[in-house]
Amino acid sequence: MATLHFYNTLTRQREQFVPINPEKVTLYTCGPTVYDYAHIGNLRAYTFADTLKRALAFMGYKVFHVMNTTDVGQLDSDADLGEDKIMIGVRRAAERGEKVTVWDIAHLYTEKFIEDRDSMNILPPDKLAPATEHVPQMIELIKKLEAKGFAYRTSKAVYFDVTKFPTYTKLSGQKLENLLEGVREEVVVDSEKRNPMDFRLWQLDQPNHAMLWDSPWGKGFPGWHVECSAMAMTYLGNHIDIHTGGVDHIPVHHTNEIAQSEAATGEKFVNYWLHNEFIRVDNVKMSKSKNNFYSMKDIVEKGFSPLDLRYLYLEAHYRFPQNFTWEALEGARSARKNLVEQMSMFLTLHEGKVPEDVSKNEYREKFATYLADDLNIPGALSVVWEVVKSSELSVGTKVALLAAFDTVLGLKLSEAPTLYSSFSAEEIEEILKIVNDRESAKKEKDWTLADELRNRLTEKKVRVIDTKEGTVVVPA
Ligand SMILES: [Zn+2]
């Protein structure tokens, strides 16, 4: 089996993956702030973490995956400014004339997140951890930081002093001096703060906040960054294999997670930091002014399946920005439909037969080699189409390979509807033979024969579709 390599943001290098404990790979993913629907950028991040987890399983690892839901404490800005996002959810509901509490908002959008996740066949984490259920662990962490001299209290908040942690910017590769100079005067909202980059561990100056907890520093609520550190270490230990998230988390959120965790424990927090790139919409950045934060609701309302969006995500490497357009989603939909229909045909042919062992198959090896190469899913997807089109592989081998590949792709291929139930196995065999003959004719540029074979397929009551992945036939 190919050796697994990842691009590690921390070292800016492609590295061989060596788990701390091969029996249990520990994986943490930053989850949603549950005050609104997840948008397609968020959904890409979750799909990426899902394919990563599935690929690790395909490569033989057992994975323990933790994801948080932020249901308190994330302010509207990375600079410790603005409104708590959950409160924004309450305010927006009030503007729509709905009377809801912070808890209603958190509950509602956690449910919506789970619905979106399940609809895209993203596997649930082993532990989905809501921040509000882990406040004692966060308080313990802050106490440790205070005892070790990394944290200090002002009248407004408890802060982490970034100058006490010498490698504070190691993840982003930025220079702290530049960051400190770059912070504009008006961003500093607390004059007692020692350094502009110091970040909030515990908020004290919002007595009217709807979620408050007692703490050694006074009634308040935790900062956003501290929650991920506390929950990751609660369930995965002080030293974790892989942490994922969007690239937007590199300079602040993940930088702060490392600082807090490593300052508290004196141990390395995470070995491999994997970050996915942004989604752009019609080649521009998603923004409030452009109103292009599409959610799953928008996708489904336009008649697409959540799995069409999943297929679209599989078409791009996670470390490259991906451009979302409705045309691209249409392309993904037709490719997925073709794939499902081919699988349906193979399943009909193979019905009732014993599953084949493909563990040593060369296509499986090729598929794994792409996965091992920093999770090259588009490459792996090309192997899927090679298998579909192959004229050498038996139907039994195709079914077994595609089912194995689908444990990573998550396209529910084995649940393909039996579109071919009205065809006998002999008829399908015959159709497949004509398709293969036609492919060869096309390769030899014998267009007369190719046309003749197309007509024969039409007579068999199937429609021929020439796609960029090759010829597929569907029942007419
Ligand atoms: Zn996080």
Short mmCIF file of C-alpha atoms and ligand atoms in Angstrom, two decimals:
data_model
loop_
_atom_site.label_atom_id
_atom_site.label_comp_id
_atom_site.label_asym_id
_atom_site.label_seq_id
_atom_site.Cartn_x
_atom_site.Cartn_y
_atom_site.Cartn_z
CA MET A 1 0.00 0.00 0.00
CA ALA A 2 1.24 3.48 -0.87
CA THR A 3 2.75 5.58 1.94
CA LEU A 4 0.52 8.39 3.08
CA HIS A 5 1.82 11.96 2.74
CA PHE A 6 0.21 15.25 3.69
CA TYR A 7 1.10 18.87 3.18
CA ASN A 8 1.55 20.18 6.71
CA THR A 9 0.78 23.89 7.16
CA LEU A 10 2.97 23.92 10.26
CA THR A 11 6.16 22.91 8.46
CA ARG A 12 5.12 24.14 5.00
CA GLN A 13 6.21 20.77 3.69
CA ARG A 14 4.83 17.57 2.33
CA GLU A 15 5.46 14.98 5.03
CA GLN A 16 4.99 11.30 5.50
CA PHE A 17 2.12 10.61 7.88
CA VAL A 18 3.31 8.78 10.98
CA PRO A 19 0.52 8.44 13.56
CA ILE A 20 1.26 8.68 17.27
CA ASN A 21 -0.75 5.48 17.72
CA PRO A 22 -1.59 3.59 14.48
CA GLU A 23 -4.46 1.89 16.30
CA LYS A 24 -6.20 5.21 16.89
CA VAL A 25 -5.50 8.21 14.69
CA THR A 26 -6.75 11.34 16.47
CA LEU A 27 -8.46 13.94 14.32
CA TYR A 28 -9.99 17.28 15.29
CA THR A 29 -12.08 19.47 13.00
CA CYS A 30 -13.32 22.97 13.76
CA GLY A 31 -17.08 22.78 13.52
CA PRO A 32 -19.83 25.29 12.85
CA THR A 33 -20.83 28.37 14.79
CA VAL A 34 -24.49 27.53 15.10
CA TYR A 35 -26.17 30.90 14.52
CA ASP A 36 -27.01 30.54 10.83
CA TYR A 37 -27.11 27.98 8.04
CA ALA A 38 -23.76 26.56 6.96
CA HIS A 39 -22.69 28.07 3.63
CA ILE A 40 -21.00 26.26 0.76
CA GLY A 41 -17.58 27.34 2.02
CA ASN A 42 -18.23 25.67 5.40
CA LEU A 43 -19.63 22.61 3.66
CA ARG A 44 -16.45 22.27 1.63
CA ALA A 45 -14.40 22.24 4.85
CA TYR A 46 -16.59 19.50 6.36
CA THR A 47 -16.53 17.46 3.14
CA PHE A 48 -12.75 17.74 3.08
CA ALA A 49 -12.47 16.49 6.68
CA ASP A 50 -14.87 13.69 5.79
CA THR A 51 -12.90 12.48 2.76
CA LEU A 52 -9.72 12.69 4.85
CA LYS A 53 -11.27 10.52 7.54
CA ARG A 54 -12.63 8.06 4.98
CA ALA A 55 -9.26 7.92 3.18
CA LEU A 56 -7.49 7.15 6.46
CA ALA A 57 -9.94 4.28 7.02
CA PHE A 58 -9.36 3.08 3.44
CA MET A 59 -5.62 3.03 4.18
CA GLY A 60 -6.30 0.81 7.18
CA TYR A 61 -6.24 3.29 10.07
CA LYS A 62 -8.78 3.50 12.84
CA VAL A 63 -9.73 7.11 13.36
CA PHE A 64 -11.24 8.92 16.33
CA HIS A 65 -12.75 12.18 15.14
CA VAL A 66 -13.94 15.10 17.26
CA MET A 67 -15.78 18.15 16.04
CA ASN A 68 -17.10 21.06 18.07
CA THR A 69 -20.17 23.19 17.67
CA THR A 70 -19.60 26.78 18.74
CA ASP A 71 -22.75 27.74 20.57
CA VAL A 72 -21.24 30.61 22.54
CA GLY A 73 -18.34 32.99 22.46
CA GLN A 74 -17.40 33.59 18.84
CA LEU A 75 -17.49 37.31 18.27
CA ASP A 76 -18.26 38.78 14.89
CA SER A 77 -14.62 39.67 14.34
CA ASP A 78 -11.29 37.98 14.86
CA ALA A 79 -10.03 41.12 16.63
CA ASP A 80 -12.06 40.40 19.79
CA LEU A 81 -14.61 42.93 18.64
CA GLY A 82 -18.29 42.92 17.91
CA GLU A 83 -21.29 40.91 18.92
CA ASP A 84 -21.38 37.25 19.93
CA LYS A 85 -22.58 35.41 16.81
CA ILE A 86 -25.27 33.48 18.68
CA MET A 87 -26.67 36.84 19.86
CA ILE A 88 -26.65 37.94 16.22
CA GLY A 89 -28.85 34.93 15.49
CA VAL A 90 -31.28 36.02 18.21
CA ARG A 91 -31.33 39.61 16.94
CA ARG A 92 -31.97 38.51 13.36
CA ALA A 93 -34.84 36.29 14.52
CA ALA A 94 -36.26 39.25 16.47
CA GLU A 95 -36.05 41.35 13.31
CA ARG A 96 -38.15 38.71 11.57
CA GLY A 97 -40.65 38.98 14.42
CA GLU A 98 -39.65 35.67 16.05
CA LYS A 99 -39.16 35.46 19.78
CA VAL A 100 -36.31 33.06 20.44
CA THR A 101 -33.58 32.55 23.03
CA VAL A 102 -29.88 31.96 22.46
CA TRP A 103 -30.48 28.32 23.30
CA ASP A 104 -33.23 28.07 20.64
CA ILE A 105 -30.85 29.53 18.06
CA ALA A 106 -28.01 27.18 18.98
CA HIS A 107 -30.36 24.20 19.01
CA LEU A 108 -32.04 25.08 15.71
CA TYR A 109 -28.82 25.62 13.74
CA THR A 110 -27.12 22.59 15.26
CA GLU A 111 -30.03 20.56 13.90
CA LYS A 112 -29.75 22.28 10.52
CA PHE A 113 -26.03 21.55 10.46
CA ILE A 114 -26.65 17.86 11.19
CA GLU A 115 -29.30 17.74 8.44
CA ASP A 116 -26.91 19.28 5.90
CA ARG A 117 -24.11 16.98 7.03
CA ASP A 118 -26.22 13.85 6.71
CA SER A 119 -27.66 14.92 3.38
CA MET A 120 -24.13 15.15 1.96
CA ASN A 121 -23.28 11.74 3.41
CA ILE A 122 -20.63 13.31 5.64
CA LEU A 123 -20.02 10.77 8.41
CA PRO A 124 -20.81 12.03 11.91
CA PRO A 125 -17.75 12.57 14.12
CA ASP A 126 -17.19 10.09 16.94
CA LYS A 127 -17.85 13.01 19.25
CA LEU A 128 -19.76 16.17 18.38
CA ALA A 129 -18.97 18.49 21.25
CA PRO A 130 -21.03 21.63 21.97
CA ALA A 131 -18.92 24.35 23.59
CA THR A 132 -21.56 25.13 26.22
CA GLU A 133 -21.25 21.61 27.63
CA HIS A 134 -17.50 21.99 28.17
CA VAL A 135 -17.16 25.26 30.02
CA PRO A 136 -15.61 23.64 33.15
CA GLN A 137 -12.82 22.17 30.98
CA MET A 138 -12.21 25.62 29.46
CA ILE A 139 -12.05 27.20 32.92
CA GLU A 140 -9.50 24.56 33.98
CA LEU A 141 -7.37 25.35 30.93
CA ILE A 142 -7.48 29.10 31.60
CA LYS A 143 -6.56 28.48 35.25
CA LYS A 144 -3.51 26.52 34.12
CA LEU A 145 -2.49 29.33 31.76
CA GLU A 146 -2.91 31.88 34.54
CA ALA A 147 -0.85 29.78 36.98
CA LYS A 148 1.94 29.51 34.41
CA GLY A 149 1.93 33.26 33.76
CA PHE A 150 0.50 33.17 30.23
CA ALA A 151 -2.84 34.78 31.14
CA TYR A 152 -3.83 38.03 32.83
CA ARG A 153 -7.05 39.67 33.81
CA THR A 154 -8.32 43.17 33.06
CA SER A 155 -11.67 44.61 34.07
CA LYS A 156 -13.07 43.44 30.74
CA ALA A 157 -11.60 40.02 30.11
CA VAL A 158 -8.94 37.43 30.80
CA TYR A 159 -6.35 37.50 28.03
CA PHE A 160 -3.57 35.32 26.70
CA ASP A 161 -0.32 37.29 26.56
CA VAL A 162 1.10 36.40 23.13
CA THR A 163 4.54 37.80 23.92
CA LYS A 164 4.96 35.11 26.60
CA PHE A 165 4.76 32.39 23.97
CA PRO A 166 7.88 32.77 21.81
CA THR A 167 6.69 30.66 18.87
CA TYR A 168 3.27 32.31 18.71
CA THR A 169 3.30 32.83 14.93
CA LYS A 170 4.85 29.52 13.90
CA LEU A 171 1.74 28.29 12.08
CA SER A 172 1.20 31.36 9.95
CA GLY A 173 4.88 32.14 9.48
CA GLN A 174 4.17 35.81 10.14
CA LYS A 175 6.42 38.01 12.25
CA LEU A 176 4.90 39.04 15.57
CA GLU A 177 6.53 42.49 15.42
CA ASN A 178 4.79 43.12 12.10
CA LEU A 179 1.49 41.92 13.47
CA LEU A 180 1.79 44.15 16.54
CA GLU A 181 2.63 47.15 14.38
CA GLY A 182 -0.08 46.32 11.89
CA VAL A 183 -2.90 46.52 14.42
CA ARG A 184 -4.72 49.79 14.02
CA GLU A 185 -5.34 52.01 17.03
CA GLU A 186 -9.13 51.88 16.93
CA VAL A 187 -9.16 48.08 17.10
CA VAL A 188 -7.91 48.21 20.66
CA VAL A 189 -11.08 48.16 22.73
CA ASP A 190 -9.52 47.43 26.08
CA SER A 191 -6.91 49.96 27.17
CA GLU A 192 -5.68 47.57 29.88
CA LYS A 193 -4.67 44.99 27.27
CA ARG A 194 -0.90 44.50 27.27
CA ASN A 195 -0.47 43.80 23.56
CA PRO A 196 -2.94 44.34 20.74
CA MET A 197 -2.61 40.70 19.64
CA ASP A 198 -3.48 39.30 23.08
CA PHE A 199 -6.68 37.36 22.74
CA ARG A 200 -9.66 36.83 24.97
CA LEU A 201 -9.86 33.64 27.02
CA TRP A 202 -12.78 34.73 29.20
CA GLN A 203 -15.15 37.63 28.60
CA LEU A 204 -16.21 39.64 31.67
CA ASP A 205 -17.73 42.89 30.50
CA GLN A 206 -21.02 41.70 29.04
CA PRO A 207 -23.26 41.21 32.10
CA ASN A 208 -26.37 41.16 29.89
CA HIS A 209 -25.17 38.29 27.75
CA ALA A 210 -27.75 35.51 27.78
CA MET A 211 -25.19 32.79 28.56
CA LEU A 212 -23.05 33.43 31.63
CA TRP A 213 -21.06 31.06 33.82
CA ASP A 214 -19.37 31.56 37.19
CA SER A 215 -15.61 31.48 37.06
CA PRO A 216 -12.65 32.36 39.29
CA TRP A 217 -12.50 35.70 37.42
CA GLY A 218 -16.18 36.52 37.64
CA LYS A 219 -19.36 35.79 35.70
CA GLY A 220 -18.73 35.64 32.00
CA PHE A 221 -18.32 33.37 29.04
CA PRO A 222 -15.38 31.72 27.27
CA GLY A 223 -13.59 33.03 24.21
CA TRP A 224 -13.95 31.12 20.98
CA HIS A 225 -10.36 29.85 20.60
CA VAL A 226 -10.17 28.32 24.06
CA GLU A 227 -13.09 26.04 23.37
CA CYS A 228 -11.36 24.12 20.58
CA SER A 229 -8.22 23.63 22.67
CA ALA A 230 -10.19 22.45 25.70
CA MET A 231 -12.44 20.06 23.79
CA ALA A 232 -9.71 18.69 21.54
CA MET A 233 -7.55 17.85 24.56
CA THR A 234 -10.49 16.50 26.59
CA TYR A 235 -11.29 13.85 23.99
CA LEU A 236 -8.05 13.35 22.10
CA GLY A 237 -5.32 14.04 24.64
CA ASN A 238 -2.65 16.74 24.79
CA HIS A 239 -0.94 15.58 21.62
CA ILE A 240 -3.09 15.06 18.52
CA ASP A 241 -2.32 13.63 15.08
CA ILE A 242 -4.32 15.82 12.70
CA HIS A 243 -6.24 19.08 13.00
CA THR A 244 -8.26 20.39 10.04
CA GLY A 245 -10.02 23.61 9.16
CA GLY A 246 -10.28 26.30 6.52
CA VAL A 247 -7.24 28.42 5.59
CA ASP A 248 -8.98 31.43 7.15
CA HIS A 249 -8.28 29.84 10.56
CA ILE A 250 -4.50 29.82 10.13
CA PRO A 251 -3.49 33.34 11.28
CA VAL A 252 -5.77 33.70 14.31
CA HIS A 253 -7.93 30.81 15.46
CA HIS A 254 -5.47 27.95 14.97
CA THR A 255 -2.51 30.11 15.94
CA ASN A 256 -4.31 30.82 19.21
CA GLU A 257 -5.27 27.18 19.69
CA ILE A 258 -1.60 26.17 19.47
CA ALA A 259 -0.47 28.93 21.84
CA GLN A 260 -3.01 28.08 24.56
CA SER A 261 -2.64 24.32 24.32
CA GLU A 262 1.14 24.19 24.20
CA ALA A 263 1.55 26.88 26.87
CA ALA A 264 -0.73 24.89 29.19
CA THR A 265 0.72 21.42 28.64
CA GLY A 266 4.31 22.05 27.56
CA GLU A 267 3.70 19.43 24.85
CA LYS A 268 3.31 19.70 21.11
CA PHE A 269 -0.42 20.13 20.39
CA VAL A 270 -0.84 18.85 16.81
CA ASN A 271 1.50 17.02 14.45
CA TYR A 272 -0.23 17.69 11.13
CA TRP A 273 -2.24 20.83 10.36
CA LEU A 274 -4.32 20.40 7.21
CA HIS A 275 -6.17 23.38 5.75
CA ASN A 276 -8.61 23.53 2.90
CA GLU A 277 -8.82 26.51 0.54
CA PHE A 278 -11.77 28.79 -0.06
CA ILE A 279 -14.76 28.44 -2.32
CA ARG A 280 -15.21 31.33 -4.70
CA VAL A 281 -18.55 32.02 -6.32
CA ASP A 282 -18.51 33.03 -9.99
CA ASN A 283 -14.83 33.73 -9.49
CA VAL A 284 -15.30 36.27 -6.72
CA LYS A 285 -14.84 35.95 -3.00
CA MET A 286 -17.98 35.15 -1.05
CA SER A 287 -19.15 38.31 0.69
CA LYS A 288 -22.18 39.79 2.38
CA SER A 289 -22.42 42.55 -0.23
CA LYS A 290 -22.49 40.02 -3.08
CA ASN A 291 -25.14 37.97 -1.26
CA ASN A 292 -23.48 34.76 -2.43
CA PHE A 293 -23.21 32.81 0.82
CA TYR A 294 -25.23 29.96 -0.64
CA SER A 295 -26.51 27.36 1.77
CA MET A 296 -27.81 23.82 1.20
CA LYS A 297 -31.30 25.31 1.06
CA ASP A 298 -30.34 27.27 -2.07
CA ILE A 299 -28.78 24.16 -3.63
CA VAL A 300 -31.84 21.98 -2.99
CA GLU A 301 -34.29 24.71 -4.04
CA LYS A 302 -32.62 24.76 -7.45
CA GLY A 303 -33.34 21.06 -7.80
CA PHE A 304 -29.88 19.69 -6.99
CA SER A 305 -29.12 16.78 -4.71
CA PRO A 306 -26.72 17.46 -1.80
CA LEU A 307 -24.62 14.67 -3.33
CA ASP A 308 -24.21 16.76 -6.50
CA LEU A 309 -22.47 19.34 -4.33
CA ARG A 310 -20.38 16.57 -2.78
CA TYR A 311 -19.33 15.39 -6.25
CA LEU A 312 -18.40 18.98 -7.17
CA TYR A 313 -16.12 19.18 -4.12
CA LEU A 314 -14.49 15.87 -5.05
CA GLU A 315 -13.49 17.39 -8.40
CA ALA A 316 -11.02 19.85 -6.84
CA HIS A 317 -7.98 19.26 -4.65
CA TYR A 318 -8.60 20.58 -1.14
CA ARG A 319 -5.56 22.87 -1.20
CA PHE A 320 -6.79 24.74 -4.28
CA PRO A 321 -9.47 27.40 -4.32
CA GLN A 322 -12.57 26.05 -6.03
CA ASN A 323 -14.89 28.14 -8.12
CA PHE A 324 -18.57 27.51 -7.53
CA THR A 325 -20.94 28.23 -10.40
CA TRP A 326 -24.37 26.81 -11.08
CA GLU A 327 -23.01 25.50 -14.40
CA ALA A 328 -20.21 23.67 -12.57
CA LEU A 329 -22.79 22.17 -10.23
CA GLU A 330 -24.83 21.05 -13.25
CA GLY A 331 -21.71 19.39 -14.62
CA ALA A 332 -21.17 17.62 -11.32
CA ARG A 333 -24.79 16.53 -11.29
CA SER A 334 -24.60 14.92 -14.72
CA ALA A 335 -21.28 13.23 -13.95
CA ARG A 336 -22.68 11.82 -10.71
CA LYS A 337 -25.87 10.72 -12.46
CA ASN A 338 -23.83 8.93 -15.13
CA LEU A 339 -21.74 7.22 -12.49
CA VAL A 340 -24.79 6.11 -10.52
CA GLU A 341 -26.41 4.76 -13.69
CA GLN A 342 -23.33 2.78 -14.64
CA MET A 343 -23.14 1.36 -11.14
CA SER A 344 -26.81 0.49 -11.36
CA MET A 345 -26.14 -1.43 -14.57
CA PHE A 346 -23.22 -3.32 -13.03
CA LEU A 347 -25.25 -4.10 -9.91
CA THR A 348 -28.10 -5.52 -11.98
CA LEU A 349 -25.67 -7.73 -13.85
CA HIS A 350 -23.98 -8.85 -10.68
CA GLU A 351 -27.10 -9.40 -8.61
CA GLY A 352 -26.99 -12.49 -6.42
CA LYS A 353 -23.31 -13.20 -7.09
CA VAL A 354 -20.62 -13.53 -4.45
CA PRO A 355 -18.63 -10.27 -3.88
CA GLU A 356 -15.15 -10.39 -5.39
CA ASP A 357 -11.97 -9.84 -3.44
CA VAL A 358 -10.22 -6.82 -4.99
CA SER A 359 -7.81 -6.11 -2.14
CA LYS A 360 -4.84 -6.78 -4.46
CA ASN A 361 -6.32 -5.24 -7.58
CA GLU A 362 -4.03 -2.82 -9.44
CA TYR A 363 -6.82 -0.21 -9.78
CA ARG A 364 -7.30 -0.28 -6.03
CA GLU A 365 -3.58 0.31 -5.64
CA LYS A 366 -3.72 3.20 -8.10
CA PHE A 367 -6.68 4.71 -6.24
CA ALA A 368 -4.78 4.40 -2.93
CA THR A 369 -1.69 5.99 -4.48
CA TYR A 370 -3.70 9.10 -5.32
CA LEU A 371 -5.17 9.22 -1.81
CA ALA A 372 -1.72 8.83 -0.31
CA ASP A 373 -0.48 11.79 -2.34
CA ASP A 374 -1.85 14.50 -0.03
CA LEU A 375 -5.41 13.33 -0.57
CA ASN A 376 -5.59 13.75 -4.34
CA ILE A 377 -9.31 13.04 -4.66
CA PRO A 378 -9.63 14.36 -8.23
CA GLY A 379 -6.93 11.85 -9.20
CA ALA A 380 -8.75 9.09 -7.34
CA LEU A 381 -11.94 10.07 -9.15
CA SER A 382 -10.20 9.56 -12.49
CA VAL A 383 -9.47 5.94 -11.47
CA VAL A 384 -13.19 5.49 -10.78
CA TRP A 385 -13.95 6.42 -14.39
CA GLU A 386 -11.15 4.18 -15.69
CA VAL A 387 -12.80 1.28 -13.90
CA VAL A 388 -16.25 2.19 -15.22
CA LYS A 389 -14.99 2.36 -18.80
CA SER A 390 -12.59 -0.56 -18.72
CA SER A 391 -13.33 -3.27 -21.27
CA GLU A 392 -11.00 -5.74 -19.52
CA LEU A 393 -12.46 -5.79 -16.02
CA SER A 394 -15.32 -8.16 -15.27
CA VAL A 395 -18.56 -6.72 -13.97
CA GLY A 396 -17.94 -8.43 -10.62
CA THR A 397 -14.57 -6.71 -10.29
CA LYS A 398 -16.08 -3.37 -11.26
CA VAL A 399 -18.81 -3.68 -8.63
CA ALA A 400 -16.31 -4.61 -5.91
CA LEU A 401 -13.86 -1.86 -6.86
CA LEU A 402 -16.49 0.87 -7.11
CA ALA A 403 -18.00 -0.17 -3.79
CA ALA A 404 -14.54 0.00 -2.18
CA PHE A 405 -13.79 3.41 -3.75
CA ASP A 406 -17.13 4.69 -2.62
CA THR A 407 -16.20 4.16 1.02
CA VAL A 408 -13.96 7.21 0.39
CA LEU A 409 -16.05 9.13 -2.13
CA GLY A 410 -19.28 8.76 -0.17
CA LEU A 411 -21.51 8.96 -3.24
CA LYS A 412 -23.80 6.11 -2.13
CA LEU A 413 -23.05 4.13 -5.29
CA SER A 414 -24.10 0.81 -3.82
CA GLU A 415 -27.52 2.30 -3.19
CA ALA A 416 -27.84 3.09 -6.89
CA PRO A 417 -31.43 2.60 -7.98
CA THR A 418 -31.97 -0.41 -10.20
CA LEU A 419 -32.69 1.53 -13.39
CA TYR A 420 -31.98 -1.60 -15.35
CA SER A 421 -34.47 -3.89 -13.67
CA SER A 422 -36.45 -4.23 -16.93
CA PHE A 423 -33.34 -5.55 -18.72
CA SER A 424 -32.15 -9.12 -18.48
CA ALA A 425 -28.52 -9.80 -17.60
CA GLU A 426 -27.95 -11.09 -21.15
CA GLU A 427 -29.35 -7.88 -22.63
CA ILE A 428 -27.07 -5.76 -20.44
CA GLU A 429 -24.03 -7.89 -21.33
CA GLU A 430 -24.87 -7.38 -24.97
CA ILE A 431 -25.30 -3.63 -24.51
CA LEU A 432 -21.95 -3.41 -22.72
CA LYS A 433 -20.26 -5.32 -25.55
CA ILE A 434 -21.66 -2.90 -28.14
CA VAL A 435 -20.50 0.06 -25.99
CA ASN A 436 -16.97 -1.37 -25.88
CA ASP A 437 -16.95 -2.08 -29.64
CA ARG A 438 -18.10 1.47 -30.25
CA GLU A 439 -15.34 2.88 -28.02
CA SER A 440 -12.77 0.93 -30.07
CA ALA A 441 -14.33 2.11 -33.34
CA LYS A 442 -14.12 5.71 -32.09
CA LYS A 443 -10.50 5.22 -31.11
CA GLU A 444 -9.75 3.97 -34.62
CA LYS A 445 -11.73 6.86 -36.06
CA ASP A 446 -14.10 4.47 -37.82
CA TRP A 447 -17.03 6.85 -37.57
CA THR A 448 -19.30 4.80 -39.85
CA LEU A 449 -19.02 1.79 -37.55
CA ALA A 450 -19.38 3.98 -34.45
CA ASP A 451 -22.63 5.42 -35.82
CA GLU A 452 -23.88 1.99 -36.75
CA LEU A 453 -23.19 0.73 -33.21
CA ARG A 454 -24.92 3.78 -31.75
CA ASN A 455 -28.03 2.87 -33.76
CA ARG A 456 -27.87 -0.68 -32.48
CA LEU A 457 -27.78 0.69 -28.92
CA THR A 458 -30.85 2.83 -29.62
CA GLU A 459 -32.62 -0.32 -30.83
CA LYS A 460 -31.78 -1.92 -27.48
CA LYS A 461 -33.75 0.92 -25.83
CA VAL A 462 -30.78 2.68 -24.29
CA ARG A 463 -29.62 6.23 -24.77
CA VAL A 464 -25.93 6.85 -25.51
CA ILE A 465 -24.28 9.79 -23.76
CA ASP A 466 -20.76 10.83 -24.71
CA THR A 467 -19.21 12.47 -21.65
CA LYS A 468 -15.74 13.74 -20.92
CA GLU A 469 -15.30 10.60 -18.81
CA GLY A 470 -16.26 8.35 -21.77
CA THR A 471 -19.43 6.78 -23.13
CA VAL A 472 -22.23 5.90 -20.80
CA VAL A 473 -25.57 4.36 -21.62
CA VAL A 474 -28.80 4.84 -19.75
CA PRO A 475 -32.22 3.28 -20.25
CA ALA A 476 -34.11 5.32 -22.86
ZN ZN B 1 -11.60 25.55 16.22
#
